[in-house]
mmCIF file of C-alpha atoms and ligand atoms in Angstrom:
data_model
loop_
_atom_site.group_PDB
_atom_site.id
_atom_site.type_symbol
_atom_site.label_atom_id
_atom_site.label_comp_id
_atom_site.label_asym_id
_atom_site.label_seq_id
_atom_site.Cartn_x
_atom_site.Cartn_y
_atom_site.Cartn_z
ATOM 1 C CA UNK A 1 155.334 105.085 58.280
ATOM 2 C CA UNK A 2 155.462 101.624 57.453
ATOM 3 C CA UNK A 3 153.402 100.394 54.345
ATOM 4 C CA UNK A 4 150.575 97.261 53.488
ATOM 5 C CA UNK A 5 151.554 95.933 50.872
ATOM 6 C CA UNK A 6 149.058 93.277 49.335
ATOM 7 C CA UNK A 7 149.955 91.117 46.100
ATOM 8 C CA UNK A 8 147.985 88.126 44.637
ATOM 9 C CA UNK A 9 149.771 85.432 43.426
ATOM 10 C CA UNK A 10 152.553 85.456 45.991
ATOM 11 C CA UNK A 11 153.018 81.487 45.903
ATOM 12 C CA UNK A 12 155.738 81.507 43.208
ATOM 13 C CA UNK A 13 157.161 83.355 40.207
ATOM 14 C CA UNK A 14 156.947 87.375 39.888
ATOM 15 C CA UNK A 15 154.729 87.927 43.076
ATOM 16 C CA UNK A 16 156.229 85.707 45.486
ATOM 17 C CA UNK A 17 159.539 88.171 44.599
ATOM 18 C CA UNK A 18 157.857 91.172 45.101
ATOM 19 C CA UNK A 19 156.806 90.063 48.291
ATOM 20 C CA UNK A 20 160.216 89.462 49.383
ATOM 21 C CA UNK A 21 161.056 93.031 48.201
ATOM 22 C CA UNK A 22 158.346 94.490 49.769
ATOM 23 C CA UNK A 23 159.675 92.495 52.836
ATOM 24 C CA UNK A 24 163.105 93.512 52.336
ATOM 25 C CA UNK A 25 162.220 97.153 51.493
ATOM 26 C CA UNK A 26 160.862 96.970 55.327
ATOM 27 C CA UNK A 27 156.892 96.866 53.825
ATOM 28 C CA UNK A 28 154.350 94.618 55.663
ATOM 29 C CA UNK A 29 153.114 92.464 53.357
ATOM 30 C CA UNK A 30 150.101 90.097 52.328
ATOM 31 C CA UNK A 31 150.599 87.091 50.360
ATOM 32 C CA UNK A 32 148.296 85.363 48.563
ATOM 33 C CA UNK A 33 147.181 82.429 45.979
ATOM 34 C CA UNK A 34 145.430 79.503 46.028
ATOM 35 C CA UNK A 35 148.370 77.177 47.244
ATOM 36 C CA UNK A 36 148.531 77.408 50.958
ATOM 37 C CA UNK A 37 151.899 75.567 51.882
ATOM 38 C CA UNK A 38 153.533 78.026 49.470
ATOM 39 C CA UNK A 39 152.193 80.330 51.363
ATOM 40 C CA UNK A 40 152.721 79.012 54.473
ATOM 41 C CA UNK A 41 155.888 77.867 54.018
ATOM 42 C CA UNK A 42 156.711 82.374 52.324
ATOM 43 C CA UNK A 43 154.993 83.650 55.257
ATOM 44 C CA UNK A 44 157.515 81.957 57.784
ATOM 45 C CA UNK A 45 160.669 82.265 55.657
ATOM 46 C CA UNK A 46 159.856 85.725 55.193
ATOM 47 C CA UNK A 47 158.855 86.816 59.069
ATOM 48 C CA UNK A 48 162.166 85.031 60.254
ATOM 49 C CA UNK A 49 164.502 87.156 57.387
ATOM 50 C CA UNK A 50 163.031 90.748 58.490
ATOM 51 C CA UNK A 51 161.158 92.198 60.211
ATOM 52 C CA UNK A 52 157.388 92.766 59.363
ATOM 53 C CA UNK A 53 154.065 91.625 59.936
ATOM 54 C CA UNK A 54 153.021 88.922 56.886
ATOM 55 C CA UNK A 55 149.407 88.321 56.396
ATOM 56 C CA UNK A 56 148.431 85.244 54.909
ATOM 57 C CA UNK A 57 145.051 84.376 52.606
ATOM 58 C CA UNK A 58 143.926 81.621 50.394
ATOM 59 C CA UNK A 59 141.804 82.660 48.237
ATOM 60 C CA UNK A 60 140.864 82.133 44.330
ATOM 61 C CA UNK A 61 140.193 84.617 42.370
ATOM 62 C CA UNK A 62 138.029 83.362 40.817
ATOM 63 C CA UNK A 63 135.484 82.287 43.130
ATOM 64 C CA UNK A 64 133.802 85.890 43.422
ATOM 65 C CA UNK A 65 132.650 84.766 47.019
ATOM 66 C CA UNK A 66 136.031 83.439 48.104
ATOM 67 C CA UNK A 67 137.466 87.170 47.429
ATOM 68 C CA UNK A 68 134.520 89.622 49.058
ATOM 69 C CA UNK A 69 135.109 87.360 51.937
ATOM 70 C CA UNK A 70 139.051 87.067 52.321
ATOM 71 C CA UNK A 71 139.278 90.558 51.320
ATOM 72 C CA UNK A 72 137.066 91.792 54.008
ATOM 73 C CA UNK A 73 139.173 89.774 56.052
ATOM 74 C CA UNK A 74 142.302 91.076 55.061
ATOM 75 C CA UNK A 75 141.109 94.664 55.986
ATOM 76 C CA UNK A 76 139.550 93.400 58.981
ATOM 77 C CA UNK A 77 143.180 92.605 59.173
ATOM 78 C CA UNK A 78 146.143 94.599 58.100
ATOM 79 C CA UNK A 79 143.319 98.168 59.050
ATOM 80 C CA UNK A 80 144.853 99.349 54.998
ATOM 81 C CA UNK A 81 145.575 97.954 52.506
ATOM 82 C CA UNK A 82 148.381 100.837 50.716
ATOM 83 C CA UNK A 83 149.735 99.322 47.617
ATOM 84 C CA UNK A 84 147.768 96.585 45.728
ATOM 85 C CA UNK A 85 149.921 94.238 43.286
ATOM 86 C CA UNK A 86 147.164 92.255 41.377
ATOM 87 C CA UNK A 87 150.165 89.858 39.961
ATOM 88 C CA UNK A 88 147.438 86.362 39.911
ATOM 89 C CA UNK A 89 147.051 85.600 36.194
ATOM 90 C CA UNK A 90 148.111 82.744 33.785
ATOM 91 C CA UNK A 91 148.514 81.913 30.199
ATOM 92 C CA UNK A 92 147.066 77.893 29.145
ATOM 93 C CA UNK A 93 147.504 76.298 26.166
ATOM 94 C CA UNK A 94 149.126 78.153 22.654
ATOM 95 C CA UNK A 95 146.653 77.417 19.982
ATOM 96 C CA UNK A 96 145.339 78.616 17.313
ATOM 97 C CA UNK A 97 141.972 80.377 18.469
ATOM 98 C CA UNK A 98 140.028 78.362 16.312
ATOM 99 C CA UNK A 99 141.175 75.162 17.733
ATOM 100 C CA UNK A 100 141.569 76.080 21.031
ATOM 101 C CA UNK A 101 140.329 74.932 24.220
ATOM 102 C CA UNK A 102 137.818 76.435 24.930
ATOM 103 C CA UNK A 103 137.594 76.292 28.938
ATOM 104 C CA UNK A 104 141.963 77.742 28.408
ATOM 105 C CA UNK A 105 140.094 80.382 27.161
ATOM 106 C CA UNK A 106 137.589 81.205 29.309
ATOM 107 C CA UNK A 107 140.121 80.196 32.727
ATOM 108 C CA UNK A 108 141.691 83.068 31.294
ATOM 109 C CA UNK A 109 139.744 86.007 30.673
ATOM 110 C CA UNK A 110 138.396 84.354 34.697
ATOM 111 C CA UNK A 111 141.314 84.593 36.045
ATOM 112 C CA UNK A 112 143.426 87.221 34.217
ATOM 113 C CA UNK A 113 140.117 90.017 34.114
ATOM 114 C CA UNK A 114 137.259 89.094 35.985
ATOM 115 C CA UNK A 115 139.526 88.103 39.422
ATOM 116 C CA UNK A 116 142.506 91.242 38.643
ATOM 117 C CA UNK A 117 138.947 92.994 38.577
ATOM 118 C CA UNK A 118 136.942 91.523 41.594
ATOM 119 C CA UNK A 119 139.634 91.586 43.871
ATOM 120 C CA UNK A 120 140.096 95.480 43.085
ATOM 121 C CA UNK A 121 136.470 96.532 43.476
ATOM 122 C CA UNK A 122 136.789 95.052 47.068
ATOM 123 C CA UNK A 123 140.502 96.991 48.341
ATOM 124 C CA UNK A 124 139.675 100.666 46.450
ATOM 125 C CA UNK A 125 137.462 101.629 47.780
ATOM 126 C CA UNK A 126 138.939 102.088 51.325
ATOM 127 C CA UNK A 127 141.693 103.338 49.494
ATOM 128 C CA UNK A 128 139.525 105.912 48.157
ATOM 129 C CA UNK A 129 138.196 106.762 51.380
ATOM 130 C CA UNK A 130 141.279 107.189 52.689
ATOM 131 C CA UNK A 131 142.820 109.056 50.159
ATOM 132 C CA UNK A 132 145.640 107.314 49.258
ATOM 133 C CA UNK A 133 146.608 103.759 48.002
ATOM 134 C CA UNK A 134 148.411 102.255 44.872
ATOM 135 C CA UNK A 135 147.790 99.693 42.128
ATOM 136 C CA UNK A 136 150.443 97.857 40.114
ATOM 137 C CA UNK A 137 149.021 95.290 37.746
ATOM 138 C CA UNK A 138 150.917 93.316 36.084
ATOM 139 C CA UNK A 139 150.080 93.456 32.612
ATOM 140 C CA UNK A 140 152.705 92.248 29.652
ATOM 141 C CA UNK A 141 154.063 92.696 26.745
ATOM 142 C CA UNK A 142 151.005 90.027 25.400
ATOM 143 C CA UNK A 143 149.125 92.731 25.923
ATOM 144 C CA UNK A 144 150.630 95.198 23.632
ATOM 145 C CA UNK A 145 152.226 92.580 20.249
ATOM 146 C CA UNK A 146 149.751 89.624 20.062
ATOM 147 C CA UNK A 147 151.404 86.428 18.814
ATOM 148 C CA UNK A 148 150.346 83.356 16.709
ATOM 149 C CA UNK A 149 148.342 81.215 19.438
ATOM 150 C CA UNK A 150 147.805 83.470 22.299
ATOM 151 C CA UNK A 151 144.679 85.942 20.897
ATOM 152 C CA UNK A 152 142.742 85.440 24.838
ATOM 153 C CA UNK A 153 145.907 85.806 26.333
ATOM 154 C CA UNK A 154 147.200 89.339 24.624
ATOM 155 C CA UNK A 155 143.902 90.867 25.216
ATOM 156 C CA UNK A 156 143.445 89.319 29.235
ATOM 157 C CA UNK A 157 146.491 91.987 28.914
ATOM 158 C CA UNK A 158 145.601 94.290 27.130
ATOM 159 C CA UNK A 159 142.366 94.630 29.085
ATOM 160 C CA UNK A 160 144.425 95.109 32.343
ATOM 161 C CA UNK A 161 146.164 97.451 30.306
ATOM 162 C CA UNK A 162 142.592 100.103 29.577
ATOM 163 C CA UNK A 163 141.753 98.957 33.181
ATOM 164 C CA UNK A 164 144.498 100.078 35.196
ATOM 165 C CA UNK A 165 143.737 103.374 33.077
ATOM 166 C CA UNK A 166 140.028 103.254 33.294
ATOM 167 C CA UNK A 167 141.040 103.576 37.042
ATOM 168 C CA UNK A 168 143.562 106.061 37.405
ATOM 169 C CA UNK A 169 140.734 108.361 35.410
ATOM 170 C CA UNK A 170 138.053 107.413 38.016
ATOM 171 C CA UNK A 171 140.197 108.080 41.147
ATOM 172 C CA UNK A 172 141.843 111.224 38.954
ATOM 173 C CA UNK A 173 140.815 113.745 42.175
ATOM 174 C CA UNK A 174 142.263 111.012 45.135
ATOM 175 C CA UNK A 175 145.687 110.296 46.402
ATOM 176 C CA UNK A 176 145.871 107.314 44.214
ATOM 177 C CA UNK A 177 148.538 105.794 41.725
ATOM 178 C CA UNK A 178 148.093 103.047 38.864
ATOM 179 C CA UNK A 179 150.169 101.631 37.311
ATOM 180 C CA UNK A 180 150.725 98.459 34.110
ATOM 181 C CA UNK A 181 154.178 96.841 34.728
ATOM 182 C CA UNK A 182 154.203 94.674 31.399
ATOM 183 C CA UNK A 183 157.188 92.050 31.479
ATOM 184 C CA UNK A 184 158.774 90.185 28.179
ATOM 185 C CA UNK A 185 159.140 86.702 29.167
ATOM 186 C CA UNK A 186 160.072 86.061 32.271
ATOM 187 C CA UNK A 187 161.695 82.717 33.491
ATOM 188 C CA UNK A 188 159.413 80.937 35.607
ATOM 189 C CA UNK A 189 156.621 78.484 36.336
ATOM 190 C CA UNK A 190 154.880 80.204 33.903
ATOM 191 C CA UNK A 191 155.546 78.111 30.888
ATOM 192 C CA UNK A 192 155.053 75.256 32.594
ATOM 193 C CA UNK A 193 151.295 76.349 33.496
ATOM 194 C CA UNK A 194 150.937 77.237 30.030
ATOM 195 C CA UNK A 195 151.769 74.097 28.766
ATOM 196 C CA UNK A 196 150.037 71.979 31.238
ATOM 197 C CA UNK A 197 153.067 70.742 33.019
ATOM 198 C CA UNK A 198 154.856 70.278 30.265
ATOM 199 C CA UNK A 199 158.592 70.618 31.308
ATOM 200 C CA UNK A 200 160.079 70.111 28.546
ATOM 201 C CA UNK A 201 158.651 72.079 26.466
ATOM 202 C CA UNK A 202 158.464 75.046 29.222
ATOM 203 C CA UNK A 203 162.089 74.660 29.454
ATOM 204 C CA UNK A 204 162.427 75.725 25.209
ATOM 205 C CA UNK A 205 161.044 78.914 26.122
ATOM 206 C CA UNK A 206 164.287 80.474 27.703
ATOM 207 C CA UNK A 207 166.891 78.204 25.526
ATOM 208 C CA UNK A 208 168.556 80.650 23.722
ATOM 209 C CA UNK A 209 167.952 83.400 25.681
ATOM 210 C CA UNK A 210 168.874 85.571 28.632
ATOM 211 C CA UNK A 211 165.381 85.586 30.052
ATOM 212 C CA UNK A 212 164.292 88.497 32.636
ATOM 213 C CA UNK A 213 163.838 86.992 36.288
ATOM 214 C CA UNK A 214 161.122 87.006 39.085
ATOM 215 C CA UNK A 215 164.086 89.200 40.705
ATOM 216 C CA UNK A 216 164.181 92.194 37.780
ATOM 217 C CA UNK A 217 160.273 92.321 38.176
ATOM 218 C CA UNK A 218 160.189 93.012 41.751
ATOM 219 C CA UNK A 219 162.854 95.678 41.192
ATOM 220 C CA UNK A 220 160.907 97.505 39.447
ATOM 221 C CA UNK A 221 158.304 96.846 41.873
ATOM 222 C CA UNK A 222 160.108 98.213 43.845
ATOM 223 C CA UNK A 223 161.235 101.702 42.323
ATOM 224 C CA UNK A 224 157.767 102.440 41.027
ATOM 225 C CA UNK A 225 155.761 101.942 44.776
ATOM 226 C CA UNK A 226 158.932 103.736 45.475
ATOM 227 C CA UNK A 227 158.556 107.234 43.755
ATOM 228 C CA UNK A 228 158.138 110.253 45.476
ATOM 229 C CA UNK A 229 153.945 111.578 46.637
ATOM 230 C CA UNK A 230 153.620 113.213 42.887
ATOM 231 C CA UNK A 231 155.559 111.104 40.991
ATOM 232 C CA UNK A 232 153.306 108.398 39.258
ATOM 233 C CA UNK A 233 154.647 106.101 36.905
ATOM 234 C CA UNK A 234 151.802 105.062 34.836
ATOM 235 C CA UNK A 235 153.415 102.318 32.310
ATOM 236 C CA UNK A 236 155.932 100.410 32.493
ATOM 237 C CA UNK A 237 157.598 97.638 29.724
ATOM 238 C CA UNK A 238 160.074 95.549 30.607
ATOM 239 C CA UNK A 239 162.154 93.165 28.272
ATOM 240 C CA UNK A 240 165.321 90.672 28.335
ATOM 241 C CA UNK A 241 167.900 92.287 26.355
ATOM 242 C CA UNK A 242 167.929 90.018 23.332
ATOM 243 C CA UNK A 243 163.708 90.927 22.985
ATOM 244 C CA UNK A 244 162.227 93.335 20.980
ATOM 245 C CA UNK A 245 158.847 92.956 20.582
ATOM 246 C CA UNK A 246 155.945 90.572 22.744
ATOM 247 C CA UNK A 247 158.079 87.471 20.052
ATOM 248 C CA UNK A 248 160.657 89.177 18.239
ATOM 249 C CA UNK A 249 163.502 87.147 19.680
ATOM 250 C CA UNK A 250 167.543 86.401 19.279
ATOM 251 C CA UNK A 251 167.894 83.178 20.824
ATOM 252 C CA UNK A 252 172.265 81.789 20.606
HETATM 253 P P1 NDP B 301 154.000 81.326 38.126
HETATM 254 O O1 NDP B 301 152.622 80.505 37.320
HETATM 255 O O2 NDP B 301 155.644 81.155 38.589
HETATM 256 O O3 NDP B 301 152.338 82.458 39.311
HETATM 257 C C1 NDP B 301 151.608 82.491 38.802
HETATM 258 C C2 NDP B 301 150.634 82.946 40.150
HETATM 259 O O4 NDP B 301 149.071 83.305 40.001
HETATM 260 C C3 NDP B 301 150.554 82.181 41.192
HETATM 261 O O5 NDP B 301 151.408 82.391 42.493
HETATM 262 C C4 NDP B 301 148.729 81.197 41.266
HETATM 263 O O6 NDP B 301 149.227 81.241 42.728
HETATM 264 C C5 NDP B 301 148.436 82.655 40.384
HETATM 265 N N1 NDP B 301 147.397 82.401 40.581
HETATM 266 C C6 NDP B 301 146.744 81.131 39.071
HETATM 267 N N2 NDP B 301 145.928 81.913 39.357
HETATM 268 C C7 NDP B 301 145.364 82.074 40.672
HETATM 269 C C8 NDP B 301 143.758 82.113 40.428
HETATM 270 N N3 NDP B 301 142.552 81.582 40.250
HETATM 271 N N4 NDP B 301 143.116 82.618 41.825
HETATM 272 C C9 NDP B 301 144.807 83.480 42.630
HETATM 273 N N5 NDP B 301 145.769 82.992 42.585
HETATM 274 C C10 NDP B 301 146.261 82.436 41.406
HETATM 275 O O7 NDP B 301 154.043 83.259 36.788
HETATM 276 P P2 NDP B 301 154.225 84.258 36.821
HETATM 277 O O8 NDP B 301 154.891 84.478 38.827
HETATM 278 O O9 NDP B 301 155.018 84.731 35.881
HETATM 279 O O10 NDP B 301 153.157 85.030 36.190
HETATM 280 C C11 NDP B 301 152.656 86.306 37.624
HETATM 281 C C12 NDP B 301 152.160 86.847 36.615
HETATM 282 O O11 NDP B 301 152.996 87.378 35.633
HETATM 283 C C13 NDP B 301 150.966 87.125 35.563
HETATM 284 O O12 NDP B 301 149.733 88.029 35.721
HETATM 285 C C14 NDP B 301 151.336 85.988 34.384
HETATM 286 O O13 NDP B 301 150.391 86.750 33.269
HETATM 287 C C15 NDP B 301 152.491 88.056 34.852
HETATM 288 N N6 NDP B 301 153.628 87.869 33.403
HETATM 289 C C16 NDP B 301 154.258 87.342 32.990
HETATM 290 C C17 NDP B 301 155.358 86.785 31.989
HETATM 291 C C18 NDP B 301 156.136 85.976 31.972
HETATM 292 O O14 NDP B 301 156.968 84.799 31.141
HETATM 293 N N7 NDP B 301 156.597 84.583 33.417
HETATM 294 C C19 NDP B 301 155.559 88.015 32.262
HETATM 295 C C20 NDP B 301 154.371 88.772 32.188
HETATM 296 C C21 NDP B 301 153.813 88.452 32.270
HETATM 297 P P3 NDP B 301 148.464 79.857 43.477
HETATM 298 O O15 NDP B 301 149.127 78.240 41.918
HETATM 299 O O16 NDP B 301 148.968 79.729 44.273
HETATM 300 O O17 NDP B 301 146.520 79.957 42.280
HETATM 301 C C1 8X3 B 302 153.999 86.405 29.502
HETATM 302 C C2 8X3 B 302 154.941 86.792 28.732
HETATM 303 O O1 8X3 B 302 156.029 87.006 26.236
HETATM 304 O O2 8X3 B 302 155.208 84.995 27.272
HETATM 305 O O3 8X3 B 302 153.431 87.266 29.880
HETATM 306 O O4 8X3 B 302 153.112 86.667 26.129
HETATM 307 S S1 8X3 B 302 154.647 85.670 26.593
#
């Protein structure tokens, strides 16, 4: 049976690569994000390249009303979301906690935690009703190993892991799988967003290391989503070969 896979934050980076990977796998996809133009381009390209249905929804995961309205619309359009990938997220800034921009701290909490749980709260009841579903939450090695200047980002990703574990317990009597996928550094626009558009500074994050690419995370996502019904991958951590912990990196 063809699945419908919804990916938040599919307008770039890891989410975009996951949308392409599901499409290549023959799954219908629902792509979401704030940037309508990017999503429309991706939708067109996916429809040309693969014989699947692509549904597009533009919303900000931090806007509760928008999330509720758009998720209801999505479910009306596709009937059922079989796999939800909560990928939308960001880091803003890299500073000592005591000097951090408060607005940036709160935006990370609002996006990575409140956004993720608001979307999930809308989609999960239908999975419970259908006794079928898979939630894949994109955490981070930052959720395992805190590092300098990233207390709040790390805390949000730690929260993602704990939310996944809690949801897995609450749905234990259903055929619902919950996975936390925790990547190390992946070369995307992530650092450009973190450094508020400073491309030069962002590039230094990926210098001297063969960093993971978005496609590597997409491959893992497909592996996680394609296991037999009785197999649930609860957690997966993936790092570049020259990364040992969150911020222990060997650079050539
Ligand atoms: P990108 O900046 O390339 O992608 C982030 C995506 O999140 C975009 O599609 C963006 O879409 C979406 N997004 C951000 N804020 C919101 C919002 N308020 N509402 C809706 N969508 C939003 O970075 P990555 O692909 O690297 O990041 C994807 C996820 O992976 C994040 O959760 C990140 O924390 C996590 N991650 C990244 C790692 C890395 O090293 N790159 C490592 C580990 C985890 P739009 O702007 O259109 O809204
Ligand atoms: C993003 C990876 O190491 O920059 O989650 O925090 S890291």
